[in-house]
């Protein structure tokens, strides 16, 4: 985007008009704005002088329909003639003496008219199109009926005459375009499927008869040559729906307007350059309108004027004229001929200054608008784009308290300032580089001061931060910097005598200023952009991570202004609408015509507290209140200086609730629970009493069951053949799982994790294959590990083979069960299967059991061994109270509980819980020494062998595993405790093991 | 018993928009329309002002504390389109980083689970979401998801790092899930996941009929499921659940309230949901063992009262006991 600033020379605010349509006549002297109730004629000619209101003439109109579009006759001979489209009717009027005299009415359409266009070649011909699917050509001398009619299947939204050649016009129908020639009957010359969604705007090229541009809801702006309807020759995606795209009268450029609803950001009017390759690149953004631009037109310039002017009408109800100077035109590829020596700052600035003067006069003469004016003046000075330093100096508001400008020299680009305040004095020099203010900030230097060094550096930092912020947007920063200087000096004053505030019993906390001191509000609430900003929350409740609930809200004595009936608005912009309605009513002069060339002026400083009022208060009193509020000179208010009582009234207290009782985890229990794996039963009993102590009967129950389950009497035997492990009985694993599920459903992660830890059976130190690559019998391994939760070991093959082996013993035992007659149906079933079908089942088995059968047959020692081992593994798994298949899940409980313990700062308990995590720790990534365990010879990582749990290094001197600091030789690999090694090498240079390695030398060499 | 343990008079000059306790529950941070953020030490039950952070040029909408392993770090976002990260060093608070790459009001900030590093997501009214992360050496990196929500994004919330995720459960079990959920003015709730360093849309949940105002991913206690609560301008709160293995989310309307719902917040174990909205009330909701959501209490902040329906909150426990009597 170019570093160019356009300047608007004329702004008229016509608040009451509610106009949707605007037109500028072909001479550039008049503009017409059409609203539902009023038509307004704005004289553009002497717009730059004064604003006594004589520029605007209002004419009431009686209609319940809005004017959809309005257009002046493009022929100078008939310049006062204009046509308006209102519902199904066209009115042609003659503008004379600031009043529109009806000429004729054209009526034929059956539905609303969407667009009208005067023929650029025939002074009497006007085209209109409507959603009734007809496009009519009218001769205003014969207003009875249209001279031509063209029908299409879909409604027409735009009709536009070709600007170069006669007898050619285009209509748009949703995403399609039709090109017509009225001489060739009523079928179109060309069909073009241009866009995926509705086309909002079409404009013919002013210099090529075949070309036109379209703007569409789909966000694309496309360039077309209608002789090639298949493909556009240039397009750009603007990211948001485009309402209008029109060629510039100079060079090769486009101006586009973006559709309101989806518009974000402040700029809605863009200037584009069309390159030779038909690419479009953005050149300029017209900043100023606070709402979407509804209509824009080029204003004809008097002969000899190099500037171009763009007249815009926006939904913010302001009319603006933008001057497009030759520099900007050149950016669009316009060659102004002798444009080389145009001085940008010279002429243009004279005019802008005069406007500014007008504005000041105005603010003096219009006391009712004082507050608004004040803001305007402030922002004008702030945002005035004085490109020359001299300009900035001359426009500087020198009336800043405690700051005196001693010297301003635009030639040497310096300025000297003296600031006095807070009992301190600063004399500073500012140096402005050549490129300032285009992203180059001035440098500041303190010449003499009474400030201490810390304050000095802080001051300089604040100033440079402030200046950077402004010059980044190519704005001048001197005034803001001076104001910063002032506020810093003032704040030091404050610091010396801190006001005692009632709410703070202690000294006020340090105020941390991150960027700048209290400067003007950069962002004011209630702009149109706020339509996408959600309405602020004024109440809320948030859980903190350790059992507290923080709640805040509006005090009970406050209520919504709107009353409780309707729901709270959605967007912040609605707040603006809401507070302004009551505000406007009290204003005496509703039609404010404001001259200003400033970028967006912040609207009155409203706050969300405006949405609330005290209960029982009368509405009218609120009006006066808010009125006085808005009249207050906001910009001079500083924090702590003057507080709005109303705002403070609506600030409630923040309450912190203790909701631990509801959360389900208990800190007391966490502190008092024990975890002793050597005596699980005792631990459960202990925990049971802890739960009883705080009255958690449900937990008492759980722990007592757990204690019974963990009883020593039911400890599994290490030998698989002995008996069915307790875990496999219904009161073993299934019951525990049920209890866990119950607590899971209640989110009682505390009990879950405790149970998971207590019933966790550590893997004995044996080479258990966790990774599949390890073992030849990997297939079987996997199937063992990932058995379903309801897995019954006596149905699987490995157990069947076990059964085969120990059939006799088992059979005997089961017979005793039968004889006892007390066993459950479950056991009976077990028995049945075990007794009757064990053999058959093993035969029937499809999968790898067959291989085991054959292995059995072969009696190979290898097979036997692995079979036994497998059996043992399986038995160990079966003995576990927690299903190993879902160990990962159980680990997650422990992790979650560990997190909560960390939150409570119960670090010991947390460490205890984490000890039970069976998930391997994430592997260290980085450079590591590969170490072989000296005991089992396996390669390993870390300080401990993962198989035999022996420390990785054995000290070569004391032959004990090293747990602390270690050193070893990189060549022979021997080493040990750092102390021992140090001692050894004090007197020796060879390896203590006697391997012959000259360790000291080797490592020196290697290093 | 639910009790007020502390009542803090913040001294803000305008509406408060957010209040958050830090990880250990000792520090309270509040932010307001008066453009300031105030910090209080509440560990002693009293309010001791710590700092008054000024740096925003507009109302400050939301705050988020980082995990203490990164020190005392607080993020704030506001109407001035900025996200500011504040840090305490030796007792004094200062700005650590300022992110101002949004074109409109920033409505929500949320720190990622600490396992992912110091990572922050923020959603803005310009429709985009930024994920800001630091390498720890003062360099910050931002990834922007443009047009994440048409019109605007109102809320973001990270998935717990241990949340079950179909993608990560196979093989790379150790890798923490990097996902978050967002809600916006397009009435949609979207789940995002990082894939090869890029954020991609994982799921799009349709259910609300107006702007989504807040989203909250429930903390995980290890159960194999994901739960998300969302609330909206349409006055409804929706609970979305997913079994942790498939990509299917089922929705269930918690309740339709009388006014707009602004905020949902989960308790640390994910069993209670606090709902607050335009009616200036806070309600607490609990899922019973049968999976029914019931309102267990009503915190009416206006009167400072809490209508605690103790019976219903304790009942599930008795249920359990009965059920355990085998």
Short mmCIF file of N, CA and C in Angstrom, two decimals, chain A residues 264 469 504 510-515 522 524 529-546 548 550-552 554 556 560 567-570 607-609 612 639 643 647 650-651 653-658 661-663 698 701 735 744 746-747 888-889 892-893 899 902-903 905 919, chain B residues 3-8 13-15 17-21 23-24 33-35 49-50 52 54-55 57 61-62 79 81 93 95 98 107 115 125-126 151 154 173-174 210-211 213 221-225 233 259-260 262-263 265-269 271-272 276-278 280 282 299 301-302 310 317 320 325-326:
data_model
loop_
_atom_site.label_atom_id
_atom_site.label_comp_id
_atom_site.label_asym_id
_atom_site.label_seq_id
_atom_site.Cartn_x
_atom_site.Cartn_y
_atom_site.Cartn_z
N UNK A 264 -14.82 -6.12 8.03
CA UNK A 264 -14.12 -5.83 9.27
C UNK A 264 -13.04 -4.81 8.98
N UNK A 469 4.86 4.13 17.63
CA UNK A 469 3.49 3.71 17.39
C UNK A 469 2.81 4.61 16.35
N UNK A 504 -8.64 0.50 49.21
CA UNK A 504 -7.33 -0.09 49.44
C UNK A 504 -6.85 0.28 50.82
N UNK A 510 1.83 -1.08 42.61
CA UNK A 510 2.53 -0.39 41.54
C UNK A 510 1.74 -0.48 40.25
N UNK A 511 1.70 0.60 39.56
CA UNK A 511 0.99 0.60 38.29
C UNK A 511 2.00 0.30 37.19
N UNK A 512 1.75 -0.76 36.50
CA UNK A 512 2.67 -1.15 35.45
C UNK A 512 2.17 -0.59 34.13
N UNK A 513 2.95 0.22 33.55
CA UNK A 513 2.56 0.79 32.27
C UNK A 513 3.36 0.09 31.20
N UNK A 514 2.70 -0.62 30.37
CA UNK A 514 3.45 -1.43 29.41
C UNK A 514 3.92 -0.60 28.24
N UNK A 515 3.06 0.19 27.68
CA UNK A 515 3.48 0.90 26.48
C UNK A 515 3.54 2.39 26.73
N UNK A 522 -7.43 5.32 21.73
CA UNK A 522 -7.18 4.97 20.34
C UNK A 522 -8.42 4.31 19.76
N UNK A 524 -12.41 3.68 20.36
CA UNK A 524 -13.58 4.01 21.13
C UNK A 524 -14.63 2.96 20.85
N UNK A 529 -17.60 -1.17 13.33
CA UNK A 529 -16.81 -2.41 13.25
C UNK A 529 -17.16 -3.34 14.39
N UNK A 530 -17.75 -2.76 15.40
CA UNK A 530 -18.07 -3.58 16.55
C UNK A 530 -19.22 -4.54 16.29
N UNK A 531 -19.75 -4.49 15.09
CA UNK A 531 -20.85 -5.41 14.82
C UNK A 531 -20.38 -6.84 14.90
N UNK A 532 -19.09 -7.04 14.78
CA UNK A 532 -18.62 -8.42 14.90
C UNK A 532 -17.95 -8.68 16.25
N UNK A 533 -17.85 -7.65 17.06
CA UNK A 533 -17.26 -7.85 18.39
C UNK A 533 -18.39 -8.24 19.35
N UNK A 534 -18.22 -9.37 20.01
CA UNK A 534 -19.31 -9.80 20.89
C UNK A 534 -19.53 -8.83 22.04
N UNK A 535 -20.74 -8.78 22.48
CA UNK A 535 -21.10 -7.92 23.61
C UNK A 535 -20.31 -8.39 24.84
N UNK A 536 -19.72 -7.45 25.55
CA UNK A 536 -18.84 -7.86 26.65
C UNK A 536 -19.58 -8.59 27.75
N UNK A 537 -18.88 -9.50 28.35
CA UNK A 537 -19.44 -10.22 29.49
C UNK A 537 -19.35 -9.32 30.71
N UNK A 538 -20.45 -9.22 31.40
CA UNK A 538 -20.41 -8.42 32.61
C UNK A 538 -20.53 -9.30 33.84
N UNK A 539 -20.72 -10.59 33.60
CA UNK A 539 -20.71 -11.49 34.73
C UNK A 539 -20.10 -12.80 34.26
N UNK A 540 -19.63 -13.57 35.20
CA UNK A 540 -19.05 -14.84 34.80
C UNK A 540 -18.61 -15.62 36.01
N UNK A 541 -18.32 -16.89 35.78
CA UNK A 541 -17.82 -17.74 36.84
C UNK A 541 -16.78 -18.65 36.25
N UNK A 542 -15.68 -18.74 36.91
CA UNK A 542 -14.59 -19.57 36.39
C UNK A 542 -14.05 -20.45 37.50
N UNK A 543 -13.92 -21.72 37.16
CA UNK A 543 -13.28 -22.64 38.09
C UNK A 543 -11.79 -22.42 38.00
N UNK A 544 -11.15 -22.41 39.15
CA UNK A 544 -9.70 -22.40 39.09
C UNK A 544 -9.26 -23.85 39.23
N UNK A 545 -7.98 -24.07 39.02
CA UNK A 545 -7.56 -25.46 38.94
C UNK A 545 -7.54 -26.16 40.30
N UNK A 546 -7.75 -25.44 41.38
CA UNK A 546 -7.77 -26.20 42.63
C UNK A 546 -8.97 -25.92 43.51
N UNK A 548 -11.53 -23.86 43.55
CA UNK A 548 -12.19 -22.59 43.81
C UNK A 548 -13.01 -22.18 42.60
N UNK A 550 -14.39 -18.67 40.94
CA UNK A 550 -14.33 -17.21 40.98
C UNK A 550 -15.55 -16.69 40.24
N UNK A 551 -16.33 -15.87 40.88
CA UNK A 551 -17.53 -15.34 40.23
C UNK A 551 -17.53 -13.82 40.33
N UNK A 552 -17.94 -13.20 39.25
CA UNK A 552 -18.05 -11.75 39.28
C UNK A 552 -19.33 -11.37 38.54
N UNK A 554 -22.54 -7.98 38.03
CA UNK A 554 -23.01 -6.63 38.28
C UNK A 554 -23.70 -6.64 39.65
N UNK A 556 -26.26 -6.24 42.71
CA UNK A 556 -27.69 -6.54 42.67
C UNK A 556 -28.53 -5.30 42.47
N UNK A 560 -30.44 -3.91 34.05
CA UNK A 560 -30.26 -3.53 32.66
C UNK A 560 -31.18 -2.39 32.29
N UNK A 567 -33.50 -10.28 25.62
CA UNK A 567 -32.22 -10.86 25.95
C UNK A 567 -31.12 -9.85 25.66
N UNK A 568 -30.00 -10.09 26.27
CA UNK A 568 -28.86 -9.19 26.14
C UNK A 568 -28.40 -9.14 24.68
N UNK A 569 -28.03 -7.95 24.23
CA UNK A 569 -27.62 -7.87 22.82
C UNK A 569 -26.41 -8.74 22.52
N UNK A 570 -26.21 -8.90 21.23
CA UNK A 570 -25.19 -9.82 20.76
C UNK A 570 -23.86 -9.12 20.54
N UNK A 607 -19.36 3.41 27.60
CA UNK A 607 -18.85 2.26 28.33
C UNK A 607 -19.96 1.25 28.48
N UNK A 608 -19.57 0.05 28.80
CA UNK A 608 -20.55 -1.00 28.96
C UNK A 608 -21.45 -0.69 30.14
N UNK A 609 -20.94 0.11 31.05
CA UNK A 609 -21.78 0.43 32.21
C UNK A 609 -23.01 1.23 31.81
N UNK A 612 -26.29 -0.45 32.09
CA UNK A 612 -26.94 -0.72 33.36
C UNK A 612 -27.35 0.57 34.04
N UNK A 639 -6.73 8.88 34.62
CA UNK A 639 -7.05 7.87 35.60
C UNK A 639 -6.86 8.42 36.99
N UNK A 643 -13.42 10.11 38.66
CA UNK A 643 -14.02 8.82 38.38
C UNK A 643 -15.51 8.99 38.14
N UNK A 647 -19.99 4.53 36.61
CA UNK A 647 -19.20 3.38 36.21
C UNK A 647 -18.80 2.57 37.42
N UNK A 650 -21.35 0.29 38.99
CA UNK A 650 -21.69 -0.97 38.34
C UNK A 650 -20.55 -1.98 38.41
N UNK A 651 -19.54 -1.70 39.21
CA UNK A 651 -18.50 -2.70 39.38
C UNK A 651 -18.79 -3.49 40.64
N UNK A 653 -18.25 -6.85 43.29
CA UNK A 653 -17.11 -7.49 43.91
C UNK A 653 -16.86 -8.83 43.24
N UNK A 654 -15.63 -9.25 43.30
CA UNK A 654 -15.27 -10.57 42.80
C UNK A 654 -15.29 -11.52 43.99
N UNK A 655 -16.07 -12.56 43.86
CA UNK A 655 -16.20 -13.48 44.99
C UNK A 655 -15.51 -14.79 44.66
N UNK A 656 -14.86 -15.32 45.65
CA UNK A 656 -14.20 -16.61 45.47
C UNK A 656 -14.92 -17.63 46.35
N UNK A 657 -15.43 -18.67 45.73
CA UNK A 657 -16.15 -19.70 46.46
C UNK A 657 -15.26 -20.93 46.57
N UNK A 658 -15.42 -21.61 47.69
CA UNK A 658 -14.75 -22.89 47.85
C UNK A 658 -15.76 -23.97 47.48
N UNK A 661 -16.20 -29.34 47.89
CA UNK A 661 -17.14 -30.39 48.25
C UNK A 661 -17.87 -30.93 47.03
N UNK A 662 -17.99 -30.10 46.03
CA UNK A 662 -18.72 -30.53 44.85
C UNK A 662 -17.81 -31.20 43.83
N UNK A 663 -16.57 -30.91 43.91
CA UNK A 663 -15.67 -31.33 42.84
C UNK A 663 -15.40 -32.82 42.87
N UNK A 698 -19.57 -43.20 51.21
CA UNK A 698 -19.41 -43.97 49.98
C UNK A 698 -17.99 -44.47 49.83
N UNK A 701 -17.17 -47.38 52.16
CA UNK A 701 -17.65 -48.62 51.55
C UNK A 701 -16.64 -49.15 50.53
N UNK A 735 -15.16 -57.20 39.87
CA UNK A 735 -15.70 -56.32 40.91
C UNK A 735 -14.89 -55.02 40.96
N UNK A 744 -15.48 -43.71 38.15
CA UNK A 744 -15.24 -42.98 36.91
C UNK A 744 -16.45 -42.17 36.51
N UNK A 746 -18.44 -40.87 38.37
CA UNK A 746 -18.56 -39.71 39.25
C UNK A 746 -17.36 -38.79 39.15
N UNK A 747 -16.48 -39.08 38.26
CA UNK A 747 -15.28 -38.28 38.05
C UNK A 747 -14.41 -38.24 39.30
N UNK A 888 -2.99 -48.76 30.14
CA UNK A 888 -2.76 -47.40 29.68
C UNK A 888 -3.81 -46.45 30.25
N UNK A 889 -5.02 -46.95 30.26
CA UNK A 889 -6.13 -46.18 30.82
C UNK A 889 -5.89 -45.89 32.29
N UNK A 892 -3.53 -43.24 32.94
CA UNK A 892 -4.07 -41.90 32.73
C UNK A 892 -4.73 -41.37 34.00
N UNK A 893 -5.42 -42.28 34.73
CA UNK A 893 -6.02 -41.85 35.99
C UNK A 893 -4.94 -41.32 36.91
N UNK A 899 -1.57 -34.64 38.61
CA UNK A 899 -1.70 -33.23 38.25
C UNK A 899 -2.43 -32.47 39.34
N UNK A 902 -0.28 -31.98 42.30
CA UNK A 902 0.69 -30.92 42.05
C UNK A 902 0.05 -29.57 42.31
N UNK A 903 -1.17 -29.47 41.91
CA UNK A 903 -1.93 -28.25 42.12
C UNK A 903 -2.07 -27.91 43.59
N UNK A 905 0.01 -28.69 45.75
CA UNK A 905 1.39 -28.65 46.22
C UNK A 905 1.70 -29.83 47.13
N UNK A 919 3.79 -46.67 32.18
CA UNK A 919 4.17 -46.21 30.85
C UNK A 919 5.63 -45.81 30.89
N UNK B 3 -18.88 -22.26 50.25
CA UNK B 3 -18.84 -21.03 51.04
C UNK B 3 -17.98 -20.00 50.33
N UNK B 4 -18.32 -18.75 50.61
CA UNK B 4 -17.52 -17.66 50.08
C UNK B 4 -16.28 -17.56 50.96
N UNK B 5 -15.13 -17.74 50.37
CA UNK B 5 -13.95 -17.63 51.22
C UNK B 5 -13.31 -16.25 51.09
N UNK B 6 -13.69 -15.56 50.04
CA UNK B 6 -13.07 -14.26 49.87
C UNK B 6 -13.95 -13.41 48.97
N UNK B 7 -14.03 -12.16 49.29
CA UNK B 7 -14.80 -11.25 48.46
C UNK B 7 -13.91 -10.04 48.18
N UNK B 8 -13.55 -9.90 46.93
CA UNK B 8 -12.51 -8.94 46.58
C UNK B 8 -13.13 -7.69 45.98
N UNK B 13 -12.57 0.82 37.77
CA UNK B 13 -13.41 1.99 37.52
C UNK B 13 -14.51 1.71 36.52
N UNK B 14 -14.52 0.52 35.99
CA UNK B 14 -15.57 0.18 35.03
C UNK B 14 -15.80 -1.33 35.10
N UNK B 15 -16.72 -1.78 34.29
CA UNK B 15 -17.12 -3.18 34.29
C UNK B 15 -15.95 -4.16 34.28
N UNK B 17 -14.59 -7.75 33.21
CA UNK B 17 -14.94 -8.71 32.16
C UNK B 17 -14.39 -10.11 32.40
N UNK B 18 -13.41 -10.18 33.26
CA UNK B 18 -12.90 -11.52 33.54
C UNK B 18 -12.17 -11.51 34.88
N UNK B 19 -12.22 -12.63 35.55
CA UNK B 19 -11.49 -12.79 36.80
C UNK B 19 -10.97 -14.22 36.83
N UNK B 20 -9.71 -14.39 37.08
CA UNK B 20 -9.12 -15.72 37.03
C UNK B 20 -8.15 -15.90 38.19
N UNK B 21 -8.25 -17.06 38.82
CA UNK B 21 -7.26 -17.42 39.84
C UNK B 21 -6.12 -18.14 39.15
N UNK B 23 -2.81 -20.84 39.02
CA UNK B 23 -2.75 -22.29 39.15
C UNK B 23 -2.91 -22.77 40.58
N UNK B 24 -2.27 -22.09 41.51
CA UNK B 24 -2.34 -22.54 42.90
C UNK B 24 -3.49 -21.89 43.66
N UNK B 33 -13.15 -2.86 31.73
CA UNK B 33 -13.30 -1.86 30.69
C UNK B 33 -12.45 -0.63 30.95
N UNK B 34 -11.96 -0.49 32.16
CA UNK B 34 -11.12 0.68 32.44
C UNK B 34 -9.69 0.47 31.92
N UNK B 35 -9.50 -0.55 31.12
CA UNK B 35 -8.24 -0.85 30.42
C UNK B 35 -7.15 -1.38 31.32
N UNK B 49 -3.38 -6.11 47.15
CA UNK B 49 -3.08 -5.76 45.76
C UNK B 49 -1.61 -6.01 45.45
N UNK B 50 -1.39 -6.59 44.30
CA UNK B 50 -0.01 -6.87 43.89
C UNK B 50 0.42 -5.89 42.81
N UNK B 52 -1.01 -3.41 39.18
CA UNK B 52 -2.04 -2.83 38.34
C UNK B 52 -1.40 -2.71 36.96
N UNK B 54 -1.15 -1.80 33.24
CA UNK B 54 -1.76 -0.93 32.23
C UNK B 54 -0.95 -1.04 30.96
N UNK B 55 -1.61 -1.22 29.89
CA UNK B 55 -0.92 -1.37 28.63
C UNK B 55 -1.91 -1.51 27.51
N UNK B 57 -5.12 -0.39 25.39
CA UNK B 57 -5.69 0.90 25.06
C UNK B 57 -7.20 0.82 24.88
N UNK B 61 -10.68 -7.89 27.65
CA UNK B 61 -11.78 -8.85 27.66
C UNK B 61 -11.47 -10.09 28.47
N UNK B 62 -10.30 -10.65 28.29
CA UNK B 62 -10.08 -11.96 28.91
C UNK B 62 -8.65 -12.13 29.36
N UNK B 79 -9.96 -5.15 23.42
CA UNK B 79 -10.59 -4.47 22.31
C UNK B 79 -9.58 -3.76 21.42
N UNK B 81 -7.14 -4.79 20.06
CA UNK B 81 -6.58 -5.74 19.10
C UNK B 81 -5.26 -6.34 19.55
N UNK B 93 6.03 -6.80 37.92
CA UNK B 93 5.37 -7.29 36.71
C UNK B 93 5.75 -6.41 35.53
N UNK B 95 5.77 -6.30 30.95
CA UNK B 95 5.29 -6.90 29.71
C UNK B 95 6.38 -7.80 29.15
N UNK B 98 4.17 -8.54 23.33
CA UNK B 98 2.91 -7.97 22.86
C UNK B 98 2.67 -8.44 21.44
N UNK B 107 -10.83 -11.48 21.38
CA UNK B 107 -11.87 -11.80 22.36
C UNK B 107 -11.49 -12.88 23.35
N UNK B 115 2.49 -29.16 28.77
CA UNK B 115 3.31 -30.16 28.08
C UNK B 115 3.70 -29.69 26.68
N UNK B 125 -12.08 -10.94 16.53
CA UNK B 125 -13.26 -10.58 15.75
C UNK B 125 -12.95 -10.41 14.27
N UNK B 126 -11.67 -10.43 13.90
CA UNK B 126 -11.36 -10.40 12.48
C UNK B 126 -11.51 -11.78 11.87
N UNK B 151 -16.92 -13.75 10.11
CA UNK B 151 -17.35 -12.64 10.96
C UNK B 151 -16.47 -12.48 12.19
N UNK B 154 -14.97 -16.02 18.80
CA UNK B 154 -15.27 -15.50 20.13
C UNK B 154 -14.57 -16.24 21.25
N UNK B 173 2.16 -42.91 21.13
CA UNK B 173 1.32 -42.70 22.28
C UNK B 173 1.81 -41.52 23.12
N UNK B 174 3.10 -41.34 23.09
CA UNK B 174 3.69 -40.34 23.96
C UNK B 174 3.41 -38.91 23.52
N UNK B 210 -27.09 -19.39 16.91
CA UNK B 210 -26.63 -18.00 16.95
C UNK B 210 -25.16 -18.03 17.34
N UNK B 211 -24.58 -16.86 17.51
CA UNK B 211 -23.15 -16.79 17.81
C UNK B 211 -22.78 -17.69 18.98
N UNK B 213 -20.63 -18.14 22.05
CA UNK B 213 -19.93 -17.17 22.88
C UNK B 213 -18.76 -17.76 23.64
N UNK B 221 -9.72 -36.82 33.13
CA UNK B 221 -9.21 -37.55 34.28
C UNK B 221 -8.81 -38.95 33.83
N UNK B 222 -8.66 -39.12 32.55
CA UNK B 222 -8.19 -40.40 32.05
C UNK B 222 -9.27 -41.26 31.45
N UNK B 223 -10.51 -40.84 31.57
CA UNK B 223 -11.57 -41.61 30.95
C UNK B 223 -11.47 -41.48 29.43
N UNK B 224 -11.79 -42.53 28.74
CA UNK B 224 -11.60 -42.49 27.28
C UNK B 224 -12.71 -41.70 26.59
N UNK B 225 -12.77 -40.43 26.83
CA UNK B 225 -13.72 -39.64 26.09
C UNK B 225 -13.33 -38.16 26.13
N UNK B 233 -25.30 -17.31 22.05
CA UNK B 233 -26.29 -16.25 22.06
C UNK B 233 -27.71 -16.81 21.98
N UNK B 259 -31.61 -16.13 29.27
CA UNK B 259 -30.85 -15.05 28.64
C UNK B 259 -29.61 -15.66 27.98
N UNK B 260 -28.92 -14.80 27.28
CA UNK B 260 -27.71 -15.19 26.58
C UNK B 260 -26.72 -15.85 27.54
N UNK B 262 -22.91 -16.58 28.34
CA UNK B 262 -21.62 -16.00 27.98
C UNK B 262 -20.45 -16.91 28.25
N UNK B 263 -20.63 -17.73 29.27
CA UNK B 263 -19.42 -18.41 29.71
C UNK B 263 -19.71 -19.78 30.28
N UNK B 265 -17.51 -23.03 32.22
CA UNK B 265 -16.22 -23.36 32.83
C UNK B 265 -16.33 -24.71 33.53
N UNK B 266 -15.31 -25.55 33.32
CA UNK B 266 -15.32 -26.89 33.92
C UNK B 266 -14.54 -26.88 35.22
N UNK B 267 -15.00 -27.71 36.14
CA UNK B 267 -14.21 -27.91 37.35
C UNK B 267 -13.00 -28.77 36.99
N UNK B 268 -12.10 -28.91 37.93
CA UNK B 268 -10.81 -29.52 37.61
C UNK B 268 -10.95 -31.00 37.22
N UNK B 269 -11.96 -31.67 37.74
CA UNK B 269 -12.14 -33.06 37.33
C UNK B 269 -13.16 -33.20 36.22
N UNK B 271 -16.36 -32.67 36.38
CA UNK B 271 -17.67 -33.19 36.76
C UNK B 271 -18.71 -32.09 36.91
N UNK B 272 -18.26 -30.86 37.07
CA UNK B 272 -19.20 -29.75 37.26
C UNK B 272 -18.94 -28.68 36.22
N UNK B 276 -22.61 -19.14 33.11
CA UNK B 276 -23.02 -17.78 33.47
C UNK B 276 -23.39 -17.01 32.22
N UNK B 277 -24.21 -16.00 32.38
CA UNK B 277 -24.67 -15.30 31.19
C UNK B 277 -25.24 -13.94 31.49
N UNK B 278 -26.02 -13.46 30.54
CA UNK B 278 -26.54 -12.12 30.60
C UNK B 278 -27.49 -11.85 31.74
N UNK B 280 -26.90 -12.35 34.74
CA UNK B 280 -26.13 -12.02 35.94
C UNK B 280 -26.20 -13.14 36.99
N UNK B 282 -25.08 -17.32 38.08
CA UNK B 282 -24.19 -18.45 37.82
C UNK B 282 -24.91 -19.71 38.27
N UNK B 299 -25.64 -19.77 42.05
CA UNK B 299 -24.88 -18.72 42.73
C UNK B 299 -25.44 -17.39 42.26
N UNK B 301 -24.92 -13.96 42.40
CA UNK B 301 -23.87 -13.07 42.87
C UNK B 301 -24.41 -11.75 43.35
N UNK B 302 -25.51 -11.37 42.77
CA UNK B 302 -26.05 -10.09 43.17
C UNK B 302 -26.23 -10.01 44.67
N UNK B 310 -27.88 -29.16 48.41
CA UNK B 310 -26.91 -30.15 48.84
C UNK B 310 -27.37 -31.57 48.54
N UNK B 317 -23.50 -40.10 45.44
CA UNK B 317 -22.64 -40.90 46.29
C UNK B 317 -23.43 -42.02 46.96
N UNK B 320 -24.16 -44.71 44.61
CA UNK B 320 -23.03 -45.59 44.44
C UNK B 320 -22.99 -46.63 45.53
N UNK B 325 -23.50 -52.33 47.22
CA UNK B 325 -23.97 -53.37 48.13
C UNK B 325 -24.37 -54.59 47.34
N UNK B 326 -23.46 -55.42 47.05
CA UNK B 326 -23.75 -56.50 46.11
C UNK B 326 -24.42 -57.68 46.78
#
